[in-house]
Backbone as ProteinMPNN parsed JSONL, in Angstrom:
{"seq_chain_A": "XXXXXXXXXXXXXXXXXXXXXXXXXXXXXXXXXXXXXXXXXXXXXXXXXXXXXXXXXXXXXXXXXXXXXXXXXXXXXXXXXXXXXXXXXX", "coords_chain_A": {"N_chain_A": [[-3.476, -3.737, -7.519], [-0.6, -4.96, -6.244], [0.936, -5.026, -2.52], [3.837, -5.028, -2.46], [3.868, -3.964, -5.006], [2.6, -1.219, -4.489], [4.298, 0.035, -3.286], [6.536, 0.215, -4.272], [6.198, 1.806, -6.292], [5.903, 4.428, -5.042], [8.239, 4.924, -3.757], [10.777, 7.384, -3.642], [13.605, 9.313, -4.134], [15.182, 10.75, -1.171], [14.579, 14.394, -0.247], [17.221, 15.271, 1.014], [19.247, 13.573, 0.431], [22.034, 13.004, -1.207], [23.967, 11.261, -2.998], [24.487, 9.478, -5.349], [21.991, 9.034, -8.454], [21.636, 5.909, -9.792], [21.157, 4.781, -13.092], [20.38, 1.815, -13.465], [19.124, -0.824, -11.738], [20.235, -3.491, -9.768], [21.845, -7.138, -8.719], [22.0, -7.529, -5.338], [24.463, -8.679, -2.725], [24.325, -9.402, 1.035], [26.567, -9.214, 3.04], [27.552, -10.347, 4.812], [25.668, -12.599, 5.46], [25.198, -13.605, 3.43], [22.819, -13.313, 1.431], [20.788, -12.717, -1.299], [19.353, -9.784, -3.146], [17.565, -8.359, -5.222], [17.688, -5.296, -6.568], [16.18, -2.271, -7.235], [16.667, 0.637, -9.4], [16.45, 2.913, -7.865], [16.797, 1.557, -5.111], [18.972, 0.555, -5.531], [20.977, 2.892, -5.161], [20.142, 4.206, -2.792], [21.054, 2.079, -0.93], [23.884, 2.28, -2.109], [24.767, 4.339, -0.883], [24.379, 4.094, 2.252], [25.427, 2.044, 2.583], [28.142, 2.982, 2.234], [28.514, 4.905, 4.136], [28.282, 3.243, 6.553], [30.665, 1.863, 5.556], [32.441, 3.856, 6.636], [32.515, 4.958, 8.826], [33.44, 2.569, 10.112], [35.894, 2.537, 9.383], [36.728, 4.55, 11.21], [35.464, 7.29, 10.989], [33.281, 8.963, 12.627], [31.135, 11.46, 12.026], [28.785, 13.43, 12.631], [27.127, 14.213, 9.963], [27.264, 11.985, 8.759], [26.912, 9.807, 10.046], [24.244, 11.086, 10.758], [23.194, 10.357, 8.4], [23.547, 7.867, 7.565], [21.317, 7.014, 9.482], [19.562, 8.12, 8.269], [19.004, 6.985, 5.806], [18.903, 4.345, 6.784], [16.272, 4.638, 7.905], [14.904, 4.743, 5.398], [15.08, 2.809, 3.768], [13.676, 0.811, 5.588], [10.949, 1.915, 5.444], [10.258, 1.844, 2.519], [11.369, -0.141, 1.122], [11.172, -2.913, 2.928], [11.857, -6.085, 2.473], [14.077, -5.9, 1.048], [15.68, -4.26, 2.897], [15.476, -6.146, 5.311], [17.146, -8.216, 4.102], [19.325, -7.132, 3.452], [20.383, -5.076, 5.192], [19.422, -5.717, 7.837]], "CA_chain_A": [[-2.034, -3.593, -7.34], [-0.544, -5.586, -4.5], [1.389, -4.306, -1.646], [4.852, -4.591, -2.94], [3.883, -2.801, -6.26], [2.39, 0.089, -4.549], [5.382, 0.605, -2.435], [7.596, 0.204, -5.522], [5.227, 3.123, -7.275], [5.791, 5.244, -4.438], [9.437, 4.972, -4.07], [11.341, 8.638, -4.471], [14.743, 9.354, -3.112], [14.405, 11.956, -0.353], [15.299, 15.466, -0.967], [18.617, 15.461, 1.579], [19.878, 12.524, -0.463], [23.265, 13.649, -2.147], [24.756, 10.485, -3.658], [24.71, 9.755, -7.542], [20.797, 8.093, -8.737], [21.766, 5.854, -10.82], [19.806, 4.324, -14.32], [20.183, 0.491, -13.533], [19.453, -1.851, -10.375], [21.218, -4.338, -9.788], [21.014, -7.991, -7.368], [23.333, -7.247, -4.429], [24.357, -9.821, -1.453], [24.691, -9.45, 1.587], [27.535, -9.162, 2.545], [27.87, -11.354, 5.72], [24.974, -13.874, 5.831], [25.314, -14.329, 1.872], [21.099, -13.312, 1.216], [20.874, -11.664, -2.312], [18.019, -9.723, -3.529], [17.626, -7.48, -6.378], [17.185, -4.041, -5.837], [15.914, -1.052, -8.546], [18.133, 2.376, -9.518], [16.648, 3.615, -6.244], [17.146, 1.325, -4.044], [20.516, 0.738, -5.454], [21.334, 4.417, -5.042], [20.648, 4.271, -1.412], [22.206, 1.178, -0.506], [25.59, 2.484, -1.616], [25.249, 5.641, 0.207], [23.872, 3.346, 3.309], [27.472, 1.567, 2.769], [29.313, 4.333, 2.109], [28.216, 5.319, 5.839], [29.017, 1.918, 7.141], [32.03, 1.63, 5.886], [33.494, 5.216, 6.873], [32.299, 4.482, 10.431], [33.962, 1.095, 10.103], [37.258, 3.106, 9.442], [36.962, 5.881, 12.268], [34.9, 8.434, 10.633], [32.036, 9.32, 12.984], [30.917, 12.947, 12.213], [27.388, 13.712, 12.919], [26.483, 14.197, 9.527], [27.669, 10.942, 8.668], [26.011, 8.923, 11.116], [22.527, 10.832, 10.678], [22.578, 10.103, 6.833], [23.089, 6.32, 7.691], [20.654, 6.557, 10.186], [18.247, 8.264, 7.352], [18.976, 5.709, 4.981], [17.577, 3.029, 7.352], [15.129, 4.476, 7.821], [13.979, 4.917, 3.938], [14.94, 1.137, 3.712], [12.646, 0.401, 6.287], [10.041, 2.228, 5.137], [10.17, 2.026, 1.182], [11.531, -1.704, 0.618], [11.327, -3.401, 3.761], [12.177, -6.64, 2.402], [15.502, -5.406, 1.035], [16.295, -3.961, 4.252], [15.536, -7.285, 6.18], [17.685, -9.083, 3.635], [20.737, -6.774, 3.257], [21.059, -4.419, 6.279], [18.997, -6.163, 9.698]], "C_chain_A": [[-1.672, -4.177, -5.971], [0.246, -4.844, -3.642], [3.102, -3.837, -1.903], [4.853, -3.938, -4.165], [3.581, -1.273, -5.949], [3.493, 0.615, -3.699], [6.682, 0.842, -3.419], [7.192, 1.762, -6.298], [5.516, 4.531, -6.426], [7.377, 5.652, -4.1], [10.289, 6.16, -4.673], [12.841, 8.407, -3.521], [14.219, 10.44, -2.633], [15.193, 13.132, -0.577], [16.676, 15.62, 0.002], [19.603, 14.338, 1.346], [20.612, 13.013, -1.687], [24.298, 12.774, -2.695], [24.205, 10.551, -4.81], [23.307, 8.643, -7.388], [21.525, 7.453, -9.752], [20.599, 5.313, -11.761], [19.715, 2.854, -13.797], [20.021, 0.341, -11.989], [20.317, -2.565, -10.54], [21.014, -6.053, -8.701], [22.535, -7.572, -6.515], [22.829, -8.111, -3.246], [24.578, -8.915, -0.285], [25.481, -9.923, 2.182], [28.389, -9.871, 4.239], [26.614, -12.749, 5.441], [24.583, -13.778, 4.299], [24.083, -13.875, 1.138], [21.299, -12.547, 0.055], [19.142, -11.034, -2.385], [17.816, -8.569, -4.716], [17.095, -6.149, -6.212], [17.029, -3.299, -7.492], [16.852, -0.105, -8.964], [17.723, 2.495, -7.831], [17.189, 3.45, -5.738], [18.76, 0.828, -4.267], [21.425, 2.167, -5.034], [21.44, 4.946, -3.598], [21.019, 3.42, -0.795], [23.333, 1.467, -0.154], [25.799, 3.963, -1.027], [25.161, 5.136, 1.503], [25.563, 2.592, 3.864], [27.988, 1.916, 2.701], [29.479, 4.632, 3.595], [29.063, 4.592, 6.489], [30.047, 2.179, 6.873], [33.156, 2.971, 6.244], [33.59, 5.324, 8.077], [32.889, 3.662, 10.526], [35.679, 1.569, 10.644], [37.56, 4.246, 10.511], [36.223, 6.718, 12.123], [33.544, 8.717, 11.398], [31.129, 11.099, 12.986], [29.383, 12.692, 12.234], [26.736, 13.684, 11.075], [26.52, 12.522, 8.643], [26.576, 9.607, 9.186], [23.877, 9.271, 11.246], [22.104, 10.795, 8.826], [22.608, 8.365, 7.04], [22.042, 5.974, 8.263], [19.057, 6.594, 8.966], [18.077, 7.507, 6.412], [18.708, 4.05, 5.204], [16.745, 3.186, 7.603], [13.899, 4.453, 6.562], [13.938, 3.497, 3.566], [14.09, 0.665, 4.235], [10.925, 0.682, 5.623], [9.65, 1.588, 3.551], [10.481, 0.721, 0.669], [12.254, -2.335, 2.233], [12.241, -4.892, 4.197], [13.953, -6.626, 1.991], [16.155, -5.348, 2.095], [17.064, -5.403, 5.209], [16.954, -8.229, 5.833], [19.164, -8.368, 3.592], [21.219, -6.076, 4.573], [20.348, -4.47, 7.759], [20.188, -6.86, 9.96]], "O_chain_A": [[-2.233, -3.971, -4.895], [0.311, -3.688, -4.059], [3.573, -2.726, -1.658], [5.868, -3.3, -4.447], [3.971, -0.319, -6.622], [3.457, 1.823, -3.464], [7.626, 1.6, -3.195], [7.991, 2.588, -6.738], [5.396, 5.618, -6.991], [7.647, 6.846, -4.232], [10.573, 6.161, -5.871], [13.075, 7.638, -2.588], [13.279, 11.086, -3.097], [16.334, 13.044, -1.03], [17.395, 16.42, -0.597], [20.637, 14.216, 2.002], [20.146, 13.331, -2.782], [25.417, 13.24, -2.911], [23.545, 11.488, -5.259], [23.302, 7.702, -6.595], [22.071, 8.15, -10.608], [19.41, 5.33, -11.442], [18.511, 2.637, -13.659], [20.549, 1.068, -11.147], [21.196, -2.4, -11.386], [20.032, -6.088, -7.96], [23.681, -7.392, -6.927], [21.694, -8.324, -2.821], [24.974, -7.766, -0.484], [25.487, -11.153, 2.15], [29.577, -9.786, 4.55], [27.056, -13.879, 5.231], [23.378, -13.927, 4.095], [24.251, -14.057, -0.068], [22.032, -11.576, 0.24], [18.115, -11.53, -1.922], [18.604, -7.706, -4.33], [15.996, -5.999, -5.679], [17.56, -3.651, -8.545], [18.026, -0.351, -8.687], [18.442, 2.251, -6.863], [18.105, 4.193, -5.385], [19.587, 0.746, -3.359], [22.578, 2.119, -4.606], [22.283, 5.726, -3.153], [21.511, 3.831, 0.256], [23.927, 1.34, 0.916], [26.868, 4.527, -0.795], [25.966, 5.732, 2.219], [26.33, 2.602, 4.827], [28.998, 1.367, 3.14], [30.579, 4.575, 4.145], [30.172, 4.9, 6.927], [30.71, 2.766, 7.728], [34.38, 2.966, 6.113], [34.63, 5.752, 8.578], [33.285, 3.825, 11.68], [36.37, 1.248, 11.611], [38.676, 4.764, 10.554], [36.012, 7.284, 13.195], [32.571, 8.688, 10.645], [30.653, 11.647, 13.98], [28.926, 11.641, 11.786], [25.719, 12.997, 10.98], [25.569, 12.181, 7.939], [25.783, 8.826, 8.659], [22.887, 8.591, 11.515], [21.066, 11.112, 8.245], [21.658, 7.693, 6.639], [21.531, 4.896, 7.957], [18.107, 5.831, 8.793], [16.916, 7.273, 6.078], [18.473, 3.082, 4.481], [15.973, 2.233, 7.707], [12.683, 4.27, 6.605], [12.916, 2.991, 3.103], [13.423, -0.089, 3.525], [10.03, -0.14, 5.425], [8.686, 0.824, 3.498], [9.822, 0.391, -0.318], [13.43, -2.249, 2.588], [12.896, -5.133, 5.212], [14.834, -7.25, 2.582], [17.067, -6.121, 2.386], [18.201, -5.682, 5.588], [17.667, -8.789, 6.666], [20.145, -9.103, 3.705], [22.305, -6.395, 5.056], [20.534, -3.641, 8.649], [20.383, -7.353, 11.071]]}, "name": "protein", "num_of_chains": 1, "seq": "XXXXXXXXXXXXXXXXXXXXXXXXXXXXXXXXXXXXXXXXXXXXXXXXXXXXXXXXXXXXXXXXXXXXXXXXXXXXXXXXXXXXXXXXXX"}
């Protein structure tokens, strides 16, 4: 099994993760420097909570819990699909 399969295999959402899982992936761009890449249910699932963050911060909203669920959702990007990360939210 190579390195991106066993990281794919291992792949859970984390238990203080309270957005909606959904059934499908999907390919999603980024959304300044254009880079697509196809993501799973998961990692679609924390993406748009990842952007949900972003963009509520974007608009004013900085509450603490806010800001440490974006922060925890880079760090599961980081960890769990690195390449994703690199490509949608470095």
């Amino acid at each position: 099994m190579n390195m991106k399969a066993k990281l794919k295999a291992k792949q859970q959402l984390p238990k203080w993760f309270k957005g909606e899982l959904y059934e499908e992936g999907a390919v999603v761009r980024n959304r300044f420097g254009g880079g697509e890449i196809e993501l799973n249910n998961i990692e679609l699932s924390m993406y748009d909570l990842v952007m949900g963050c972003v963009i509520m911060a974007e608009m004013g909203h900085h509450d603490t819990k806010l800001i440490t669920d974006l922060r925890k959702g880079l760090d599961w990007f980081r960890t769990h699909s690195p390449t994703a990360y690199m490509v949608l939210l470095d």
